[in-house]
Amino acid sequence: MKRSLLATATAALCVQPMIAQADTAPDPLEFVDPMIGTGPEGHTFPGATAPFGMVQLSPDTDATCTVRDCYAHAAGYSYHDPTIQGFSHTHFSGAGHSDLGDVLVMPQAGAVLLDPGSADDPDAGYRQRFSHDTEKASPGYYAVTLADSGIRAELTAGTRTGVHRYTFPAGEEAHLLLDLRSSLYDYPGKVLWSGLHLRPDGVLTGFRETRGWAPGRKLYFAMRFSAPLTGHAFLDRDEDVPYKGFQGPGRGSDALAEKLGKALEARLDFGQLDAPLEVQVALSGVDENGAVANLAGEGADFDTTRAATEAKWREALGRVDIAAPGPMRTNLYTALYHALLAPSVWSDADGRWRGPDDQLHRAEGYTQRSTFSLWDTFRAEHPLLTLVQPEQTTTDTVRSLIASQQASPWGILPVWQFAGRETWTMIGYHAVPVIADAYMKGMRDYDASAALDAMVASATYAPYGGLGDHMKLGYVPIDREPEAASKTVEYAYDDWTIARMARAMGRDDVAQRFERRAGYWRNSFDAKSGWLRARKADGSFRTPFDPTAINYGSDYTEGNAWQYSWFVPQDQAGLFDLLGGDAAAIAKLDAMFDFDNSGIDYSHAEDIAGLIGQYIHGNEPSHHVAYLYDFAGAPWKTQGRLKQIVDSQYKPNPDGLSGNDDLGQMSSWLMFTALGFYPVTPGSNQYAIGRPFVDRAAITLPNGKRFTVDTIGLSDDHPYVGAVELNGEPLTRSWIGDDEIRAGGTLRFTMQALPNKDWGRAKSARPYSMSTAR
């Protein structure tokens, strides 16, 4: 979008047939490669972080690029760059838009340079060359040698802290350059103000406020050194920046700026050191004292922090024991790793957090989360967390969403939020299906009435995204609101999840209202042409119409009619009826995958990647489409398409993701698909069955039970499912229930060379659809 409990001998016994007589299960950390996706399309970062950590301490290979040419550097690091500008403490994993890159630190030996230089001329600044041969990245750890100085840089991180370790060449003066000017997606005036304060105990604290993707974002930090300072200088390096046109507190008022501190850069001197220099850095969204308290509560030396974080990763990743061919196992453990990076911790150790109202709040009995890329992650990432991190889903995620809505100046749930601030990026109110999916799965450790109220408030906030017209007309009119066709169908799905939760709560009045709205998708579907189309306020469909056209701000959101005409996850049977039945739906699905794109230029649409015909795996609207053959009684076609997608879209190398990982969505799609099932319709408590890509995988559930996927005959020349068994009994339907997974047991697939066109074909064997709900 442009925008991992038990790695023990018990786990080893469960996968013993696939592992060479090991006494214990293999260490899942050995199979994670954080470099996957660091190429130009995946937008992941290779640095150190803890599961769901507030800190993402990672190298930035370019933090000086301007907005227009920063797309490949959305996570700060691009694998194909030859230099590193520094190491900053906050990053997104796989987002298509960017910000962050806060509190950049660069070690220097001997002479001190104050400006970053450029990728074209690194000798002009503190930027340094590096070689991938010297890099090492694993969960919770990153290291590289800076070639120009010979400094060995190592990074690790706890939940709210990052720890640097720099080994300087013998006999060289050691320095750190702290640059508060540096920011990802940079432009003049983005940093509204910043300050630095050296405390009597030698702790350096500071803050900055930025006018970026999330306007008015505040971040505070505290920094402690393992060696005493021999000298320092705080420098105002922003004197020539033109602030005109950028509004924010302190700018234009020299007295106020001086009072708060205008230092935007610091030179920190340590003399010649006999041992590596360690730097502990804690973050806070509350204030500098909050950062100091986080540092006091969590700060530890490098090796202690690394060991603790690796243990957290080993526990989290070990909840899924995977036996698969080497490249696939690497892809899958890395995918699971990426899926456990967000939503990230936002509250301080004492529970305080800064909300969308810019006021301080306190999380009681849970940890406040932020970094919600909901348009992407409601589809598979959050459903995956309900299986591998269910306690996080209920206790933290849902409570965080409710608390954010209650603190919101607009009274609605997050849309695309980070650092507690709203960006208004993308469409829909997709916190709604995240909450409903958790509730329907029995995860209810929160105030369900408050949750439902928050969901209804988001779905009835008339000023947002054409909702006023949507409620009056039954669709969003394109002549009053851009991307209207997409908004109409996404609102309808979100409304269906409200109805599902309300009905389960006994709130029949709410359920009836939103069940009606869940059918509004029909109002923008042109049965005559067979496409979802944008309608104008007078009821007519907008012309001219080209189902292959992709233009931002037009009828569709980051897609076209080919992708969005399939977005009716709550009522695929109804859609297929309008298309003319199962055979017509299958033919149109085939036409989508087999479409000849020659002569169509999508170079202007930077998120359109991973094309297979008009199926676009690099962006989310297509992610459920391969599974729709199940709904039409042709699951063997789903199986064939899944192999086509997996083989072409995922590789265990830096360029191994065909599109933005989008905070774990691309990775979660692969995890589900490799297990053999996928949540086409979150909130339905069903998963459509595809085909597995693992020999064996076992999920350890919090109740101590294990759900195992076992595959017989898996190979490239056996791409089709011949038979499926659940706990030793034949399973003839093309879906499995969430309750069946949580009960534990074994789902066994037998693979074969040719399709079994009888399995899963009957209408009664198909996944949920609103029109045929049982």
XYZ file of N, CA and C in Angstrom, residues 505-696:
576
model
N -24.195 -10.272 19.987
C -24.374 -9.611 21.274
C -25.836 -9.459 21.643
N -26.746 -9.850 20.745
C -28.164 -9.660 20.986
C -28.646 -8.265 20.686
N -27.857 -7.477 19.990
C -28.253 -6.121 19.605
C -28.903 -6.176 18.228
N -30.124 -6.714 18.188
C -30.770 -6.955 16.901
C -31.069 -5.671 16.142
N -31.315 -4.570 16.850
C -31.596 -3.309 16.168
C -30.399 -2.856 15.355
N -29.217 -2.947 15.948
C -27.994 -2.583 15.236
C -27.733 -3.581 14.117
N -27.937 -4.853 14.408
C -27.672 -5.884 13.404
C -28.518 -5.680 12.158
N -29.815 -5.404 12.334
C -30.694 -5.230 11.175
C -30.278 -4.034 10.343
N -29.907 -2.971 10.995
C -29.491 -1.759 10.282
C -28.270 -2.025 9.407
N -27.290 -2.698 9.972
C -26.039 -2.883 9.237
C -26.077 -4.094 8.311
N -26.988 -5.040 8.555
C -27.194 -6.082 7.547
C -27.735 -5.467 6.269
N -28.617 -4.501 6.409
C -29.130 -3.815 5.222
C -28.002 -3.082 4.493
N -27.189 -2.378 5.247
C -26.083 -1.650 4.640
C -25.048 -2.588 4.019
N -24.918 -3.813 4.554
C -23.962 -4.768 3.990
C -24.300 -5.138 2.557
N -25.565 -4.916 2.155
C -25.972 -5.194 0.776
C -25.803 -4.026 -0.170
N -25.322 -2.893 0.321
C -25.177 -1.716 -0.532
C -24.179 -1.912 -1.662
N -23.329 -2.943 -1.575
C -22.392 -3.176 -2.667
C -23.114 -3.327 -3.999
N -24.344 -3.843 -3.949
C -25.106 -4.045 -5.183
C -25.411 -2.730 -5.889
N -25.477 -1.646 -5.126
C -25.838 -0.355 -5.719
C -24.767 0.210 -6.630
N -23.550 -0.267 -6.532
C -22.486 0.188 -7.426
C -22.038 -0.905 -8.381
N -22.774 -2.008 -8.414
C -22.412 -3.078 -9.337
C -23.290 -3.005 -10.572
N -22.667 -2.868 -11.711
C -23.371 -2.781 -12.985
C -23.554 -4.190 -13.538
N -24.730 -4.764 -13.287
C -24.984 -6.139 -13.710
C -24.915 -6.276 -15.224
N -25.230 -5.206 -15.930
C -25.228 -5.267 -17.396
C -23.822 -5.501 -17.936
N -22.842 -4.798 -17.384
C -21.472 -4.938 -17.865
C -20.682 -5.957 -17.067
N -21.121 -6.266 -15.846
C -20.427 -7.222 -15.001
C -19.277 -6.618 -14.218
N -19.321 -5.289 -14.014
C -18.235 -4.618 -13.295
C -18.777 -3.789 -12.139
N -17.970 -3.680 -11.099
C -18.207 -2.661 -10.080
C -17.800 -1.331 -10.689
N -18.693 -0.372 -10.623
C -18.419 0.926 -11.264
C -18.822 2.065 -10.347
N -18.248 3.202 -10.599
C -18.585 4.401 -9.844
C -19.854 5.023 -10.404
N -20.772 5.383 -9.480
C -22.010 6.043 -9.885
C -21.996 7.497 -9.436
N -22.695 8.293 -10.183
C -22.847 9.702 -9.822
C -24.087 9.874 -8.950
N -24.229 11.055 -8.380
C -25.335 11.312 -7.462
C -26.692 11.153 -8.135
N -26.747 11.336 -9.458
C -28.024 11.184 -10.160
C -28.343 9.727 -10.482
N -27.461 8.808 -10.076
C -27.707 7.389 -10.262
C -27.029 6.782 -11.472
N -26.538 7.611 -12.373
C -25.905 7.085 -13.580
C -24.481 6.634 -13.292
N -24.011 5.672 -14.065
C -22.622 5.256 -13.953
C -21.728 6.230 -14.711
N -20.580 6.530 -14.117
C -19.687 7.488 -14.758
C -19.066 6.882 -16.016
N -18.991 7.686 -17.033
C -18.335 7.320 -18.280
C -17.306 8.392 -18.635
N -16.334 8.107 -19.463
C -16.040 6.786 -20.041
C -15.525 5.831 -18.978
N -15.563 4.542 -19.322
C -15.187 3.509 -18.365
C -14.176 2.565 -18.984
N -13.069 2.343 -18.280
C -12.029 1.410 -18.710
C -11.671 0.540 -17.520
N -12.011 -0.757 -17.537
C -11.765 -1.605 -16.375
C -10.288 -1.803 -16.044
N -9.390 -1.445 -16.960
C -7.960 -1.612 -16.685
C -7.299 -0.341 -16.172
N -8.007 0.775 -16.156
C -7.399 2.052 -15.790
C -7.102 2.126 -14.306
N -5.892 2.583 -13.970
C -5.493 2.797 -12.583
C -4.957 4.208 -12.454
N -5.681 5.021 -11.753
C -5.257 6.400 -11.511
C -5.633 6.770 -10.087
N -4.660 7.276 -9.334
C -4.938 7.648 -7.957
C -5.999 8.738 -7.898
N -6.926 8.562 -6.970
C -7.974 9.552 -6.788
C -9.113 9.415 -7.762
N -9.140 8.357 -8.566
C -10.225 8.189 -9.527
C -11.334 7.337 -8.931
N -11.864 6.388 -9.687
C -13.013 5.605 -9.222
C -12.637 4.571 -8.167
N -11.384 4.130 -8.182
C -10.943 3.025 -7.330
C -9.703 3.422 -6.534
N -9.456 2.694 -5.448
C -8.314 2.949 -4.577
C -7.181 2.004 -4.929
N -6.134 2.537 -5.499
C -4.953 1.736 -5.834
C -5.323 0.452 -6.565
N -6.161 0.578 -7.538
C -6.585 -0.576 -8.296
C -7.548 -0.158 -9.383
N -8.205 -1.126 -9.975
C -9.170 -0.835 -11.020
C -10.360 -1.776 -10.889
N -11.210 -1.800 -11.896
C -12.421 -2.616 -11.833
C -12.112 -4.105 -11.783
N -11.014 -4.524 -12.382
C -10.658 -5.938 -12.354
C -10.450 -6.428 -10.924
N -9.796 -5.630 -10.086
C -9.577 -6.063 -8.706
C -10.809 -5.831 -7.839
N -11.378 -4.664 -7.925
C -12.449 -4.303 -6.989
C -13.789 -4.948 -7.299
N -13.982 -5.429 -8.496
C -15.253 -6.105 -8.795
C -15.393 -7.421 -8.049
N -14.307 -7.892 -7.407
C -14.351 -9.122 -6.619
C -14.447 -8.854 -5.127
N -14.458 -7.563 -4.720
C -14.445 -7.301 -3.281
C -15.858 -7.293 -2.700
N -16.404 -8.497 -2.532
C -17.660 -8.698 -1.804
C -17.458 -9.921 -0.917
N -16.473 -9.898 -0.023
C -16.140 -11.116 0.735
C -17.292 -11.657 1.554
N -18.255 -10.797 1.914
C -19.387 -11.241 2.717
C -20.488 -11.868 1.872
N -20.428 -11.717 0.547
C -21.527 -12.190 -0.298
C -21.021 -12.592 -1.679
N -20.072 -13.516 -1.724
C -19.576 -13.947 -3.024
C -20.649 -14.669 -3.831
N -21.535 -15.397 -3.161
C -22.606 -16.080 -3.894
C -23.510 -15.073 -4.590
N -23.830 -13.989 -3.906
C -24.639 -12.951 -4.531
C -23.952 -12.338 -5.729
N -22.653 -12.108 -5.610
C -21.891 -11.564 -6.731
C -21.900 -12.532 -7.907
N -21.655 -13.807 -7.627
C -21.605 -14.778 -8.717
C -22.950 -14.880 -9.429
N -24.043 -14.745 -8.670
C -25.360 -14.750 -9.313
C -25.486 -13.600 -10.305
N -25.018 -12.418 -9.905
C -25.092 -11.271 -10.808
C -24.210 -11.452 -12.032
N -23.126 -12.181 -11.878
C -22.231 -12.429 -13.007
C -22.782 -13.488 -13.953
N -23.824 -14.208 -13.523
C -24.401 -15.235 -14.378
C -24.163 -16.642 -13.907
N -23.692 -16.804 -12.679
C -23.525 -18.139 -12.115
C -22.074 -18.549 -11.967
N -21.888 -19.761 -11.447
C -20.540 -20.238 -11.141
C -19.642 -20.279 -12.369
N -20.144 -20.805 -13.480
C -19.314 -20.943 -14.671
C -18.845 -19.586 -15.165
N -19.738 -18.606 -15.133
C -19.361 -17.257 -15.577
C -18.340 -16.643 -14.636
N -18.502 -16.871 -13.338
C -17.544 -16.345 -12.367
C -16.173 -16.985 -12.572
N -16.146 -18.290 -12.803
C -14.873 -18.980 -13.026
C -14.204 -18.458 -14.290
N -14.981 -18.255 -15.329
C -14.420 -17.743 -16.581
C -13.833 -16.353 -16.390
N -14.511 -15.524 -15.605
C -14.000 -14.170 -15.390
C -12.749 -14.197 -14.512
N -12.707 -15.074 -13.520
C -11.497 -15.223 -12.710
C -10.327 -15.666 -13.592
N -10.576 -16.626 -14.453
C -9.519 -17.070 -15.365
C -9.056 -15.921 -16.253
N -10.004 -15.150 -16.750
C -9.651 -14.028 -17.614
C -8.797 -13.012 -16.877
N -9.043 -12.830 -15.583
C -8.251 -11.887 -14.802
C -6.795 -12.332 -14.732
N -6.581 -13.612 -14.387
C -5.218 -14.105 -14.255
C -4.508 -14.216 -15.613
N -5.249 -14.468 -16.662
C -4.649 -14.697 -17.973
C -4.605 -13.447 -18.837
N -5.003 -12.306 -18.314
C -5.087 -11.065 -19.096
C -3.726 -10.677 -19.658
N -3.725 -10.237 -20.891
C -2.504 -9.778 -21.558
C -2.342 -8.283 -21.317
N -1.334 -7.925 -20.520
C -1.117 -6.522 -20.175
C -0.225 -5.778 -21.149
N 0.203 -6.415 -22.207
C 1.073 -5.716 -23.151
C 0.350 -4.489 -23.702
N 1.054 -3.386 -23.719
C 0.460 -2.135 -24.191
C -0.131 -1.289 -23.093
N -0.173 -1.795 -21.853
C -0.682 -1.015 -20.724
C 0.487 -0.563 -19.861
N 0.565 0.723 -19.626
C 1.662 1.292 -18.843
C 1.166 1.629 -17.442
N 1.683 0.906 -16.432
C 1.346 1.176 -15.046
C 2.517 1.801 -14.287
N 3.467 2.355 -15.013
C 4.647 2.912 -14.356
C 4.308 4.105 -13.474
N 3.180 4.747 -13.732
C 2.789 5.906 -12.932
C 2.207 5.498 -11.580
N 1.864 4.221 -11.421
C 1.218 3.743 -10.194
C 2.226 2.905 -9.422
N 2.911 3.523 -8.451
C 4.052 2.881 -7.821
C 3.699 1.673 -6.963
N 2.446 1.468 -6.601
C 2.063 0.311 -5.806
C 1.609 -0.862 -6.654
N 1.563 -0.686 -7.947
C 1.071 -1.742 -8.812
C 2.242 -2.627 -9.215
N 2.448 -3.706 -8.449
C 3.577 -4.599 -8.657
C 3.131 -6.032 -8.443
N 3.877 -6.959 -9.000
C 3.542 -8.365 -8.862
C 2.344 -8.757 -9.698
N 2.307 -8.288 -10.944
C 1.166 -8.569 -11.807
C 1.196 -9.985 -12.350
N 0.047 -10.651 -12.279
C -0.231 -11.882 -13.004
C -1.521 -11.586 -13.752
N -1.401 -11.159 -14.988
C -2.560 -10.619 -15.683
C -3.028 -9.369 -14.970
N -4.307 -9.308 -14.652
C -4.841 -8.183 -13.902
C -4.918 -8.487 -12.403
N -4.431 -9.639 -11.980
C -4.233 -9.925 -10.566
C -2.953 -9.222 -10.143
N -3.020 -8.433 -9.059
C -1.870 -7.629 -8.631
C -1.524 -8.020 -7.201
N -0.597 -8.959 -7.046
C -0.306 -9.456 -5.699
C 0.440 -8.439 -4.851
N 1.119 -7.495 -5.487
C 1.860 -6.491 -4.727
C 0.989 -5.478 -4.036
N -0.326 -5.559 -4.209
C -1.230 -4.660 -3.501
C -2.453 -5.433 -3.022
N -3.045 -4.964 -1.933
C -3.977 -5.777 -1.159
C -5.324 -6.103 -1.800
N -5.942 -5.285 -2.629
C -7.278 -5.633 -3.123
C -7.363 -6.970 -3.845
N -6.240 -7.494 -4.314
C -6.256 -8.785 -5.005
C -6.067 -9.983 -4.084
N -5.727 -9.768 -2.819
C -5.195 -10.861 -2.012
C -6.148 -12.034 -1.791
N -7.439 -11.814 -1.838
C -8.380 -12.913 -1.607
C -8.821 -13.598 -2.892
N -8.472 -13.035 -4.023
C -9.120 -13.416 -5.280
C -8.845 -14.859 -5.686
N -7.610 -15.341 -5.499
C -7.310 -16.719 -5.916
C -8.169 -17.732 -5.173
N -8.640 -17.373 -3.983
C -9.461 -18.285 -3.190
C -10.928 -18.281 -3.615
N -11.314 -17.388 -4.521
C -12.723 -17.279 -4.881
C -13.203 -18.444 -5.729
N -12.279 -19.165 -6.368
C -12.705 -20.378 -7.065
C -13.382 -21.352 -6.100
N -12.960 -21.373 -4.833
C -13.622 -22.216 -3.830
C -15.105 -21.899 -3.746
N -15.421 -20.610 -3.766
C -16.806 -20.164 -3.627
C -17.631 -20.518 -4.866
N -16.952 -20.758 -5.989
C -17.635 -21.117 -7.225
C -17.594 -22.612 -7.498
N -17.105 -23.405 -6.542
C -17.095 -24.857 -6.698
C -15.954 -25.383 -7.541
N -14.857 -24.639 -7.641
C -13.697 -25.091 -8.416
C -12.421 -24.932 -7.600
N -12.332 -25.587 -6.436
C -11.167 -25.388 -5.584
C -9.859 -25.824 -6.221
N -9.888 -26.733 -7.191
C -8.642 -27.126 -7.848
C -8.014 -25.956 -8.594
N -8.844 -25.027 -9.016
C -8.304 -23.839 -9.674
C -7.650 -22.898 -8.659
N -8.213 -22.807 -7.462
C -7.538 -22.073 -6.387
C -6.159 -22.658 -6.147
N -6.080 -23.990 -6.089
C -4.799 -24.652 -5.820
C -3.761 -24.322 -6.886
N -4.174 -24.350 -8.135
C -3.249 -24.034 -9.217
C -2.791 -22.593 -9.189
N -3.727 -21.679 -8.941
C -3.362 -20.259 -8.900
C -2.439 -19.961 -7.718
N -2.646 -20.610 -6.587
C -1.794 -20.352 -5.424
C -0.351 -20.736 -5.704
N -0.138 -21.847 -6.392
C 1.237 -22.215 -6.736
C 1.845 -21.178 -7.674
N 1.048 -20.709 -8.615
C 1.521 -19.679 -9.533
C 1.931 -18.416 -8.779
N 1.136 -18.032 -7.802
C 1.429 -16.814 -7.044
C 2.649 -16.999 -6.148
N 2.677 -18.071 -5.369
C 3.779 -18.280 -4.435
C 5.103 -18.399 -5.176
N 5.119 -19.138 -6.266
C 6.366 -19.326 -7.012
C 6.898 -18.022 -7.599
N 6.020 -17.121 -7.946
C 6.459 -15.898 -8.633
C 6.599 -14.685 -7.731
N 6.010 -14.710 -6.534
C 5.937 -13.489 -5.744
C 6.796 -13.498 -4.482
N 7.334 -14.634 -4.080
C 8.101 -14.716 -2.832
C 9.417 -15.451 -3.064
N 10.521 -14.812 -2.692
C 11.849 -15.400 -2.805
C 12.627 -15.096 -1.521
N 13.549 -15.968 -1.104
C 14.326 -15.724 0.119
C 15.553 -14.853 -0.141
N 15.323 -13.654 -0.651
C 16.414 -12.728 -0.916
C 15.911 -11.302 -0.756
N 16.784 -10.292 -0.819
C 16.339 -8.907 -0.585
C 15.225 -8.447 -1.516
N 15.215 -8.949 -2.737
C 14.156 -8.577 -3.677
C 13.009 -9.573 -3.650
N 12.846 -10.289 -2.537
C 11.928 -11.413 -2.476
C 10.483 -11.098 -2.242
N 10.107 -9.824 -2.070
C 8.701 -9.439 -1.952
C 8.324 -8.601 -3.161
N 7.252 -8.969 -3.816
C 6.877 -8.283 -5.053
C 6.269 -6.923 -4.801
N 5.855 -6.641 -3.573
C 5.264 -5.348 -3.246
C 5.498 -5.037 -1.785
N 5.047 -3.864 -1.357
C 5.200 -3.456 0.039
C 4.648 -4.525 0.972
N 5.408 -4.866 2.011
C 4.901 -5.842 2.975
C 3.733 -5.279 3.771
N 3.629 -3.965 3.813
C 2.494 -3.303 4.451
C 2.214 -3.808 5.854
N 3.215 -3.604 6.722
C 3.091 -3.919 8.139
C 2.705 -5.374 8.369
N 3.126 -6.276 7.466
C 2.936 -7.703 7.659
C 1.847 -8.350 6.830
N 1.123 -7.615 6.011
C 0.032 -8.215 5.246
C 0.538 -9.176 4.165
N 1.516 -8.754 3.371
C 2.070 -9.658 2.357
C 2.622 -10.921 3.014
N 3.295 -10.749 4.142
C 3.868 -11.879 4.862
C 2.795 -12.782 5.435
N 1.735 -12.198 5.975
C 0.657 -12.990 6.562
C -0.091 -13.784 5.499
N -0.253 -13.193 4.315
C -0.861 -13.946 3.211
C -0.066 -15.218 2.959
N 1.262 -15.104 2.921
C 2.092 -16.275 2.669
C 1.991 -17.286 3.797
N 1.975 -16.818 5.048
C 1.867 -17.743 6.179
C 0.585 -18.554 6.099
N -0.537 -17.879 5.916
C -1.806 -18.603 5.814
C -1.801 -19.551 4.614
N -1.393 -19.051 3.478
C -1.427 -19.851 2.260
C -0.559 -21.090 2.386
N 0.625 -20.939 2.997
C 1.512 -22.095 3.171
C 0.908 -23.138 4.093
N 0.082 -22.707 5.043
C -0.596 -23.636 5.955
C -1.782 -24.329 5.289
N -2.232 -23.785 4.155
C -3.299 -24.429 3.408
C -4.666 -23.815 3.545
N -4.775 -22.665 4.188
C -6.083 -22.026 4.343
C -5.896 -20.523 4.500
N -6.971 -19.760 4.276
C -6.861 -18.300 4.243
C -8.176 -17.654 4.676
N -8.125 -16.541 5.454
C -9.349 -15.870 5.922
C -9.917 -14.906 4.883
N -10.591 -15.441 3.890
C -11.178 -14.577 2.859
C -12.128 -13.554 3.477
N -12.882 -13.984 4.507
C -13.911 -13.123 5.095
C -13.724 -13.039 6.601
N -12.801 -12.216 7.085
C -12.664 -12.067 8.538
C -14.000 -11.687 9.168
N -14.347 -12.357 10.247
C -15.645 -12.165 10.873
C -16.572 -13.338 10.638
N -16.271 -14.176 9.635
C -17.105 -15.339 9.326
C -16.723 -16.559 10.141
N -15.543 -16.532 10.789
C -14.991 -17.675 11.530
C -14.695 -18.861 10.629
N -14.497 -18.595 9.360
C -14.137 -19.635 8.409
C -12.877 -19.237 7.642
N -12.147 -20.269 7.222
C -10.992 -20.085 6.358
C -11.209 -20.922 5.102
N -11.036 -20.298 3.950
C -11.124 -21.046 2.701
C -9.878 -21.910 2.559
N -10.068 -23.161 2.153
C -8.948 -24.081 2.006
C -8.326 -23.939 0.621
N -7.034 -23.805 0.596
C -6.295 -23.757 -0.648
C -5.485 -25.022 -0.823
N -4.170 -24.902 -0.644
C -3.275 -26.046 -0.660
C -2.052 -25.683 0.165
N -1.416 -26.636 0.832
C -0.269 -26.303 1.670
C 1.024 -26.189 0.872
N 1.995 -25.487 1.465
C 3.344 -25.388 0.912
C 4.373 -25.838 1.946
N 3.919 -26.562 2.955
C 4.801 -27.099 4.006
C 4.630 -28.608 4.071
N 5.689 -29.297 4.466
C 5.556 -30.728 4.739
C 4.773 -30.936 6.024
N 5.059 -30.051 6.993
C 4.373 -30.138 8.272
C 4.531 -28.807 8.994
